[in-house]
Amino acid sequence: MILKKTLYIFLPILILFSSCKEDKGIKRDLPPLDTSSINLKFAKGFSVNDNRDYKILTIETPWPEAKKNYKYLIASKEQLSKMTFPRDAYDGVITNDITKLVVTSTTHIPALELLGVEQTLVGFPETDYISSEKTRKRINEGKVRELGKNEGINTEVLLELNPDVVIGFGVDGVNKTFETIKKAGVPVIYNGDWVESSALAKAEWIKFFGVLFNQEQKADSIFNNIEKDYLEAKSIAKQAKTQPTVLSGAMHKDVWYLPNGSSPEAQFLKDANVNYLWSDTTGNGSLALSFEAVLDKAKDADIWLNPSYYSSLEQLKKASSLYTNFEAFKTKNVFSFTNAKGETGGVLYYELGTARPDLVLKDLIKICHPELLDGYTPYFFKNLK
């Protein structure tokens, strides 16, 4: 995820700093913030204070255990030309009429499209991962430039694009590429949607993009509809008369990784009204167990979800014949989102799943309770053949 800001926007600000003696008593300091802020129901990683003339966007949790908050000043070019403020108080200054931006995660693409601002996207690292037909069309037309790999973005191409802002993400705050971009005068905003502890909290980050594009009301309406759809599906799941037992994950180098019981993935399963066999566990990150421990507990599980990146039962068997010991393998009740892909191989779930948790929940309900959601066809999850 990456951001940029053109230097000419800051020129009026520098002039104001250098000509304070000529202001003749006119007060140009930032007016104090009022008490209004963006209403957030679930998200904890960002906040917004709104004074009609400007906004302060604070990213409070850009990555786990972040040591500082990141603050950004957002205002119109006209308003910025009238303001004086301590530049070092903000991690970036951004105009609210963005015409060009760069994002660095596929999870950001749906937010742009839902808000109807996808035409502002001019660059992305590893564009093959983008699955959306609408944005793929723009890529094929040469309107979205390839920026190389996420961990080593081509800064020369990015700066040539001259975006207004770059939406980035970080795992620890150490990113030389982002530092280079910021030194060139391009603001980089860290998006921390992936750090949130629930699916609805992650989806609520559409309001983050609503703030950037001055479309708060539209973002709020979109999220309210997604939340409503999610809660209605959750209510339908409660009607199920049985709770199938569920296994998740697969082995990597002889260690089986699966969601802990307090993770967003486990919350999906709880809301789908199933018996996730590790629902009583807690902690950060995935559980790491031995094959023997998993087999002992889940040998007779009714359903097996997300067996890593494997796209068929044959692949699972070739990877390890041990997998054939599970009842869910024998009954072919193994489901994964790996086979729902875009035209260049990008996995749809990794792009749209964060923005549309209502669809993810409906998929799980339909898989685990086939009698419910009459007429619904799973969007992400497919039965492995």
CSV table of C-alpha atoms in Angstrom, one decimal:
chain,number,residue,atom,x,y,z
A,1,MET,CA,0.0,0.0,0.0
A,2,ILE,CA,1.6,3.4,-0.9
A,3,LEU,CA,0.9,7.2,-1.1
A,4,LYS,CA,2.1,10.3,-2.8
A,5,LYS,CA,1.8,14.1,-2.7
A,6,THR,CA,3.0,16.7,-5.2
A,7,LEU,CA,5.4,19.4,-4.1
A,8,TYR,CA,3.5,22.2,-5.7
A,9,ILE,CA,0.7,21.8,-3.2
A,10,PHE,CA,3.1,22.7,-0.4
A,11,LEU,CA,4.5,25.8,-2.1
A,12,PRO,CA,1.7,28.1,-0.9
A,13,ILE,CA,2.3,26.8,2.6
A,14,LEU,CA,6.0,27.7,2.4
A,15,ILE,CA,5.2,31.1,1.2
A,16,LEU,CA,2.9,31.7,4.1
A,17,PHE,CA,5.7,30.6,6.5
A,18,SER,CA,8.1,33.1,4.9
A,19,SER,CA,5.7,36.0,4.8
A,20,CYS,CA,4.2,36.1,8.2
A,21,LYS,CA,5.2,39.7,8.8
A,22,GLU,CA,3.0,40.8,5.9
A,23,ASP,CA,-0.2,39.2,7.3
A,24,LYS,CA,-1.1,42.5,9.0
A,25,GLY,CA,-2.8,40.7,12.0
A,26,ILE,CA,-4.9,38.3,9.9
A,27,LYS,CA,-5.0,35.0,11.8
A,28,ARG,CA,-4.2,32.1,9.5
A,29,ASP,CA,-3.5,29.3,12.1
A,30,LEU,CA,-5.5,26.1,11.9
A,31,PRO,CA,-8.9,26.7,13.6
A,32,PRO,CA,-9.4,24.4,16.6
A,33,LEU,CA,-11.1,21.1,15.9
A,34,ASP,CA,-14.7,20.7,16.8
A,35,THR,CA,-16.0,17.6,18.5
A,36,SER,CA,-17.4,15.9,15.4
A,37,SER,CA,-15.8,12.7,14.2
A,38,ILE,CA,-16.5,9.8,11.9
A,39,ASN,CA,-18.8,7.2,13.5
A,40,LEU,CA,-17.0,3.9,13.8
A,41,LYS,CA,-18.9,0.9,15.1
A,42,PHE,CA,-16.1,-1.8,15.0
A,43,ALA,CA,-12.8,-0.5,13.6
A,44,LYS,CA,-10.2,0.5,16.2
A,45,GLY,CA,-7.2,1.2,14.0
A,46,PHE,CA,-8.1,4.7,12.8
A,47,SER,CA,-10.0,7.8,13.8
A,48,VAL,CA,-11.1,11.0,12.2
A,49,ASN,CA,-11.7,14.5,13.6
A,50,ASP,CA,-13.6,16.7,11.3
A,51,ASN,CA,-13.6,20.5,11.3
A,52,ARG,CA,-15.5,21.7,8.3
A,53,ASP,CA,-12.4,23.3,6.8
A,54,TYR,CA,-10.0,20.4,7.4
A,55,LYS,CA,-9.8,16.8,8.8
A,56,ILE,CA,-7.2,15.0,11.0
A,57,LEU,CA,-6.9,11.4,10.1
A,58,THR,CA,-5.1,9.3,12.7
A,59,ILE,CA,-3.9,5.8,12.0
A,60,GLU,CA,-3.7,4.3,15.5
A,61,THR,CA,-2.8,0.7,14.7
A,62,PRO,CA,-0.9,0.5,11.4
A,63,TRP,CA,0.6,-2.8,12.4
A,64,PRO,CA,0.6,-5.0,15.6
A,65,GLU,CA,2.3,-3.4,18.6
A,66,ALA,CA,2.9,-0.1,16.7
A,67,LYS,CA,4.8,2.4,18.9
A,68,LYS,CA,3.3,5.6,17.5
A,69,ASN,CA,0.2,7.0,15.9
A,70,TYR,CA,0.4,8.5,12.4
A,71,LYS,CA,-1.5,11.8,11.8
A,72,TYR,CA,-2.5,13.3,8.4
A,73,LEU,CA,-3.9,16.7,7.7
A,74,ILE,CA,-6.6,16.6,4.9
A,75,ALA,CA,-8.0,19.8,3.3
A,76,SER,CA,-8.7,21.4,0.0
A,77,LYS,CA,-5.9,23.2,-1.9
A,78,GLU,CA,-7.6,26.5,-1.3
A,79,GLN,CA,-7.9,25.9,2.4
A,80,LEU,CA,-4.3,24.7,2.7
A,81,SER,CA,-3.2,28.0,1.0
A,82,LYS,CA,-4.8,29.9,3.9
A,83,MET,CA,-3.3,27.8,6.7
A,84,THR,CA,-0.1,27.9,8.7
A,85,PHE,CA,0.7,24.9,10.9
A,86,PRO,CA,3.7,23.0,12.2
A,87,ARG,CA,4.7,20.7,9.4
A,88,ASP,CA,6.4,18.2,11.8
A,89,ALA,CA,3.1,17.7,13.6
A,90,TYR,CA,1.8,15.6,10.7
A,91,ASP,CA,3.0,12.6,8.9
A,92,GLY,CA,1.5,13.8,5.7
A,93,VAL,CA,-0.6,16.6,4.2
A,94,ILE,CA,-3.2,15.6,1.6
A,95,THR,CA,-5.7,17.4,-0.5
A,96,ASN,CA,-9.3,16.2,-0.4
A,97,ASP,CA,-9.6,16.3,-4.2
A,98,ILE,CA,-7.4,13.2,-5.0
A,99,THR,CA,-7.2,12.5,-8.8
A,100,LYS,CA,-4.3,10.0,-8.7
A,101,LEU,CA,-3.3,7.5,-6.1
A,102,VAL,CA,-1.4,4.3,-5.7
A,103,VAL,CA,-2.5,1.4,-3.4
A,104,THR,CA,-0.4,-1.6,-2.5
A,105,SER,CA,-2.9,-4.3,-1.4
A,106,THR,CA,-5.7,-6.0,-3.3
A,107,THR,CA,-7.9,-5.5,-0.3
A,108,HIS,CA,-8.0,-1.8,-1.2
A,109,ILE,CA,-9.4,-2.3,-4.7
A,110,PRO,CA,-13.0,-3.1,-3.7
A,111,ALA,CA,-13.2,0.1,-1.6
A,112,LEU,CA,-12.2,2.2,-4.5
A,113,GLU,CA,-14.8,0.5,-6.8
A,114,LEU,CA,-17.6,0.6,-4.2
A,115,LEU,CA,-17.0,4.4,-3.8
A,116,GLY,CA,-16.9,4.8,-7.6
A,117,VAL,CA,-13.3,6.3,-7.6
A,118,GLU,CA,-11.4,3.4,-9.2
A,119,GLN,CA,-10.5,5.7,-12.0
A,120,THR,CA,-8.0,7.5,-9.7
A,121,LEU,CA,-5.9,4.3,-9.4
A,122,VAL,CA,-2.7,4.8,-11.5
A,123,GLY,CA,-0.3,2.2,-10.1
A,124,PHE,CA,-0.1,-1.1,-8.2
A,125,PRO,CA,2.6,-3.6,-7.4
A,126,GLU,CA,2.1,-7.0,-9.0
A,127,THR,CA,-1.0,-6.2,-10.9
A,128,ASP,CA,-1.6,-9.8,-11.8
A,129,TYR,CA,-3.0,-10.3,-8.3
A,130,ILE,CA,-5.9,-8.0,-9.1
A,131,SER,CA,-9.0,-10.0,-10.0
A,132,SER,CA,-11.7,-7.3,-10.4
A,133,GLU,CA,-12.9,-7.2,-14.0
A,134,LYS,CA,-13.5,-3.5,-13.8
A,135,THR,CA,-9.9,-2.7,-12.6
A,136,ARG,CA,-8.4,-5.4,-14.8
A,137,LYS,CA,-9.9,-3.6,-17.8
A,138,ARG,CA,-8.1,-0.4,-16.8
A,139,ILE,CA,-4.9,-2.4,-16.3
A,140,ASN,CA,-5.2,-3.9,-19.8
A,141,GLU,CA,-5.8,-0.4,-21.2
A,142,GLY,CA,-2.6,0.8,-19.7
A,143,LYS,CA,-4.3,3.1,-17.2
A,144,VAL,CA,-2.8,1.3,-14.1
A,145,ARG,CA,1.0,0.9,-14.2
A,146,GLU,CA,2.9,-2.1,-12.9
A,147,LEU,CA,5.1,-1.1,-9.9
A,148,GLY,CA,7.1,-4.3,-9.4
A,149,LYS,CA,7.0,-6.3,-6.2
A,150,ASN,CA,5.4,-5.1,-3.0
A,151,GLU,CA,8.6,-5.5,-1.0
A,152,GLY,CA,10.6,-3.6,-3.6
A,153,ILE,CA,8.4,-1.1,-5.4
A,154,ASN,CA,9.8,0.6,-8.4
A,155,THR,CA,10.0,4.2,-7.0
A,156,GLU,CA,11.2,5.6,-10.3
A,157,VAL,CA,8.0,4.6,-12.0
A,158,LEU,CA,5.9,5.6,-9.0
A,159,LEU,CA,7.4,9.1,-8.8
A,160,GLU,CA,6.9,9.5,-12.6
A,161,LEU,CA,3.2,8.8,-12.0
A,162,ASN,CA,3.1,11.7,-9.6
A,163,PRO,CA,0.2,10.4,-7.5
A,164,ASP,CA,-1.5,12.6,-4.8
A,165,VAL,CA,-1.2,9.9,-2.2
A,166,VAL,CA,0.1,6.3,-1.7
A,167,ILE,CA,-1.8,3.8,0.5
A,168,GLY,CA,0.7,1.4,2.0
A,169,PHE,CA,0.9,-1.2,4.7
A,170,GLY,CA,3.6,-2.2,7.1
A,171,VAL,CA,4.4,-5.1,9.4
A,172,ASP,CA,6.9,-3.3,11.6
A,173,GLY,CA,7.3,0.3,10.3
A,174,VAL,CA,10.6,-0.5,8.6
A,175,ASN,CA,10.2,0.2,4.9
A,176,LYS,CA,13.0,1.9,3.0
A,177,THR,CA,10.9,2.3,-0.1
A,178,PHE,CA,8.2,4.3,1.7
A,179,GLU,CA,10.9,6.5,3.3
A,180,THR,CA,12.2,7.2,-0.2
A,181,ILE,CA,8.8,8.1,-1.4
A,182,LYS,CA,8.1,10.4,1.5
A,183,LYS,CA,11.4,12.2,1.1
A,184,ALA,CA,10.4,12.9,-2.5
A,185,GLY,CA,7.3,14.8,-1.2
A,186,VAL,CA,4.8,12.0,-1.5
A,187,PRO,CA,2.7,11.3,1.6
A,188,VAL,CA,2.3,7.6,2.5
A,189,ILE,CA,-0.6,6.5,4.6
A,190,TYR,CA,-0.5,3.2,6.4
A,191,ASN,CA,-3.7,1.2,6.1
A,192,GLY,CA,-4.1,-1.2,9.0
A,193,ASP,CA,-7.3,-2.9,8.1
A,194,TRP,CA,-5.6,-6.3,8.3
A,195,VAL,CA,-4.8,-5.8,12.0
A,196,GLU,CA,-8.4,-5.5,13.1
A,197,SER,CA,-9.8,-8.3,15.3
A,198,SER,CA,-13.1,-8.9,13.5
A,199,ALA,CA,-14.4,-9.2,10.0
A,200,LEU,CA,-16.8,-6.2,10.3
A,201,ALA,CA,-14.0,-4.1,11.8
A,202,LYS,CA,-11.9,-4.8,8.7
A,203,ALA,CA,-14.8,-4.0,6.3
A,204,GLU,CA,-15.4,-0.7,8.1
A,205,TRP,CA,-12.1,0.6,6.7
A,206,ILE,CA,-14.1,1.6,3.6
A,207,LYS,CA,-14.8,4.7,5.8
A,208,PHE,CA,-11.0,5.4,5.7
A,209,PHE,CA,-11.3,5.7,1.9
A,210,GLY,CA,-14.5,7.7,2.3
A,211,VAL,CA,-12.5,10.3,4.3
A,212,LEU,CA,-9.8,10.5,1.7
A,213,PHE,CA,-12.2,11.0,-1.1
A,214,ASN,CA,-14.6,13.3,0.8
A,215,GLN,CA,-17.3,10.6,0.5
A,216,GLU,CA,-18.0,9.9,4.2
A,217,GLN,CA,-21.8,9.6,3.8
A,218,LYS,CA,-21.5,7.1,0.9
A,219,ALA,CA,-18.9,5.0,2.7
A,220,ASP,CA,-21.1,5.0,5.8
A,221,SER,CA,-24.2,3.9,3.8
A,222,ILE,CA,-22.2,1.1,2.0
A,223,PHE,CA,-20.9,-0.3,5.3
A,224,ASN,CA,-24.3,-0.1,6.9
A,225,ASN,CA,-25.7,-2.3,4.1
A,226,ILE,CA,-22.8,-4.8,4.5
A,227,GLU,CA,-23.3,-4.9,8.2
A,228,LYS,CA,-27.1,-5.4,7.9
A,229,ASP,CA,-26.5,-8.2,5.3
A,230,TYR,CA,-24.0,-9.9,7.6
A,231,LEU,CA,-26.2,-9.8,10.7
A,232,GLU,CA,-29.2,-11.1,8.8
A,233,ALA,CA,-27.1,-14.0,7.6
A,234,LYS,CA,-25.9,-14.6,11.2
A,235,SER,CA,-29.6,-14.7,12.3
A,236,ILE,CA,-30.5,-17.2,9.6
A,237,ALA,CA,-27.6,-19.4,10.7
A,238,LYS,CA,-29.1,-19.7,14.2
A,239,GLN,CA,-32.1,-21.5,12.7
A,240,ALA,CA,-29.9,-24.5,11.9
A,241,LYS,CA,-30.9,-27.6,13.7
A,242,THR,CA,-27.4,-29.2,13.8
A,243,GLN,CA,-23.9,-27.9,14.2
A,244,PRO,CA,-21.4,-29.8,12.0
A,245,THR,CA,-17.9,-30.2,13.3
A,246,VAL,CA,-15.3,-28.2,11.4
A,247,LEU,CA,-11.5,-28.6,10.8
A,248,SER,CA,-9.4,-25.9,9.1
A,249,GLY,CA,-5.9,-25.4,7.7
A,250,ALA,CA,-3.2,-27.9,6.7
A,251,MET,CA,0.4,-28.8,7.3
A,252,HIS,CA,3.5,-26.7,6.3
A,253,LYS,CA,6.8,-28.5,7.0
A,254,ASP,CA,5.1,-31.0,9.3
A,255,VAL,CA,3.4,-28.2,11.4
A,256,TRP,CA,-0.4,-27.8,11.0
A,257,TYR,CA,-1.5,-24.2,11.1
A,258,LEU,CA,-5.1,-23.3,11.8
A,259,PRO,CA,-7.1,-20.3,13.2
A,260,ASN,CA,-7.2,-19.8,17.0
A,261,GLY,CA,-10.6,-19.5,18.5
A,262,SER,CA,-10.4,-15.7,19.0
A,263,SER,CA,-9.4,-14.9,15.4
A,264,PRO,CA,-11.7,-13.3,12.8
A,265,GLU,CA,-11.7,-16.6,10.9
A,266,ALA,CA,-13.0,-18.4,14.0
A,267,GLN,CA,-15.6,-15.7,14.5
A,268,PHE,CA,-16.9,-16.4,11.0
A,269,LEU,CA,-17.4,-20.0,12.0
A,270,LYS,CA,-19.1,-19.1,15.2
A,271,ASP,CA,-21.5,-16.8,13.4
A,272,ALA,CA,-22.2,-19.6,10.9
A,273,ASN,CA,-23.3,-21.7,13.8
A,274,VAL,CA,-20.9,-24.5,13.5
A,275,ASN,CA,-18.8,-26.5,15.9
A,276,TYR,CA,-15.2,-25.3,15.2
A,277,LEU,CA,-13.1,-27.8,17.1
A,278,TRP,CA,-10.6,-25.2,18.3
A,279,SER,CA,-13.1,-22.5,19.2
A,280,ASP,CA,-12.0,-22.6,22.9
A,281,THR,CA,-8.4,-21.4,22.1
A,282,THR,CA,-7.1,-17.9,22.2
A,283,GLY,CA,-4.1,-15.9,21.3
A,284,ASN,CA,-2.5,-13.9,18.4
A,285,GLY,CA,-1.7,-15.5,15.1
A,286,SER,CA,-2.4,-19.1,14.1
A,287,LEU,CA,-2.2,-22.2,16.2
A,288,ALA,CA,0.7,-24.4,15.3
A,289,LEU,CA,0.1,-28.1,16.1
A,290,SER,CA,1.4,-31.5,15.2
A,291,PHE,CA,-0.3,-33.7,12.8
A,292,GLU,CA,-1.0,-36.3,15.5
A,293,ALA,CA,-2.8,-33.6,17.7
A,294,VAL,CA,-5.0,-32.5,14.8
A,295,LEU,CA,-5.9,-36.1,13.7
A,296,ASP,CA,-6.7,-37.1,17.3
A,297,LYS,CA,-9.2,-34.2,17.5
A,298,ALA,CA,-10.6,-33.8,14.0
A,299,LYS,CA,-10.4,-37.3,12.4
A,300,ASP,CA,-14.2,-37.5,12.2
A,301,ALA,CA,-14.8,-33.8,11.5
A,302,ASP,CA,-17.8,-33.3,9.1
A,303,ILE,CA,-16.2,-30.5,7.1
A,304,TRP,CA,-12.6,-29.4,6.3
A,305,LEU,CA,-12.1,-25.8,5.3
A,306,ASN,CA,-9.2,-24.1,3.6
A,307,PRO,CA,-6.5,-26.8,3.4
A,308,SER,CA,-3.8,-24.3,2.6
A,309,TYR,CA,-3.2,-23.5,-1.1
A,310,TYR,CA,-4.2,-26.9,-2.4
A,311,SER,CA,-6.8,-26.8,-5.1
A,312,SER,CA,-7.8,-30.5,-5.4
A,313,LEU,CA,-8.1,-33.6,-3.3
A,314,GLU,CA,-5.4,-35.2,-5.5
A,315,GLN,CA,-3.0,-32.4,-4.7
A,316,LEU,CA,-3.7,-32.9,-1.0
A,317,LYS,CA,-3.0,-36.6,-1.3
A,318,LYS,CA,0.2,-36.1,-3.2
A,319,ALA,CA,1.4,-33.6,-0.6
A,320,SER,CA,0.8,-36.1,2.2
A,321,SER,CA,-1.0,-39.4,2.2
A,322,LEU,CA,-1.7,-38.6,5.9
A,323,TYR,CA,-4.5,-36.3,4.8
A,324,THR,CA,-6.5,-39.3,3.6
A,325,ASN,CA,-7.1,-40.3,7.2
A,326,PHE,CA,-9.7,-37.6,7.8
A,327,GLU,CA,-13.3,-38.5,7.3
A,328,ALA,CA,-13.9,-35.1,5.6
A,329,PHE,CA,-11.4,-36.2,2.9
A,330,LYS,CA,-13.0,-39.5,2.4
A,331,THR,CA,-16.5,-38.0,2.1
A,332,LYS,CA,-15.1,-35.2,-0.1
A,333,ASN,CA,-16.4,-32.5,2.2
A,334,VAL,CA,-13.3,-30.3,1.7
A,335,PHE,CA,-13.9,-26.6,0.7
A,336,SER,CA,-11.5,-23.8,-0.2
A,337,PHE,CA,-11.5,-20.4,-1.8
A,338,THR,CA,-8.3,-21.1,-3.8
A,339,ASN,CA,-10.2,-22.0,-7.0
A,340,ALA,CA,-12.1,-18.8,-7.3
A,341,LYS,CA,-9.7,-16.7,-9.3
A,342,GLY,CA,-9.5,-13.7,-11.6
A,343,GLU,CA,-8.3,-14.0,-15.2
A,344,THR,CA,-4.6,-13.5,-14.2
A,345,GLY,CA,-4.7,-15.9,-11.3
A,346,GLY,CA,-5.5,-13.5,-8.4
A,347,VAL,CA,-7.6,-15.2,-5.7
A,348,LEU,CA,-10.9,-13.4,-5.3
A,349,TYR,CA,-11.1,-14.0,-1.6
A,350,TYR,CA,-7.8,-12.1,-1.0
A,351,GLU,CA,-9.3,-9.1,-2.8
A,352,LEU,CA,-13.0,-8.9,-1.9
A,353,GLY,CA,-13.2,-11.1,1.2
A,354,THR,CA,-12.2,-8.3,3.5
A,355,ALA,CA,-14.6,-5.8,2.1
A,356,ARG,CA,-17.6,-8.2,1.9
A,357,PRO,CA,-17.6,-10.4,5.0
A,358,ASP,CA,-21.4,-10.8,4.4
A,359,LEU,CA,-20.6,-12.9,1.4
A,360,VAL,CA,-17.9,-14.9,3.3
A,361,LEU,CA,-20.4,-15.7,6.0
A,362,LYS,CA,-23.1,-16.7,3.6
A,363,ASP,CA,-20.7,-19.0,1.8
A,364,LEU,CA,-19.9,-20.8,5.1
A,365,ILE,CA,-23.6,-21.0,6.1
A,366,LYS,CA,-24.5,-22.6,2.7
A,367,ILE,CA,-21.6,-25.1,3.0
A,368,CYS,CA,-22.3,-26.1,6.6
A,369,HIS,CA,-26.1,-25.8,6.5
A,370,PRO,CA,-27.2,-26.6,2.9
A,371,GLU,CA,-30.9,-26.4,3.8
A,372,LEU,CA,-30.5,-22.6,4.6
A,373,LEU,CA,-30.2,-19.7,2.2
A,374,ASP,CA,-32.3,-21.2,-0.5
A,375,GLY,CA,-31.0,-20.3,-4.0
A,376,TYR,CA,-27.7,-19.0,-2.8
A,377,THR,CA,-24.5,-20.1,-4.5
A,378,PRO,CA,-21.2,-19.7,-2.6
A,379,TYR,CA,-19.1,-16.9,-4.1
A,380,PHE,CA,-15.6,-17.7,-2.8
A,381,PHE,CA,-15.6,-21.3,-1.5
A,382,LYS,CA,-15.7,-24.3,-3.8
A,383,ASN,CA,-15.8,-28.0,-3.1
A,384,LEU,CA,-12.4,-29.6,-3.9
A,385,LYS,CA,-12.7,-32.3,-6.5
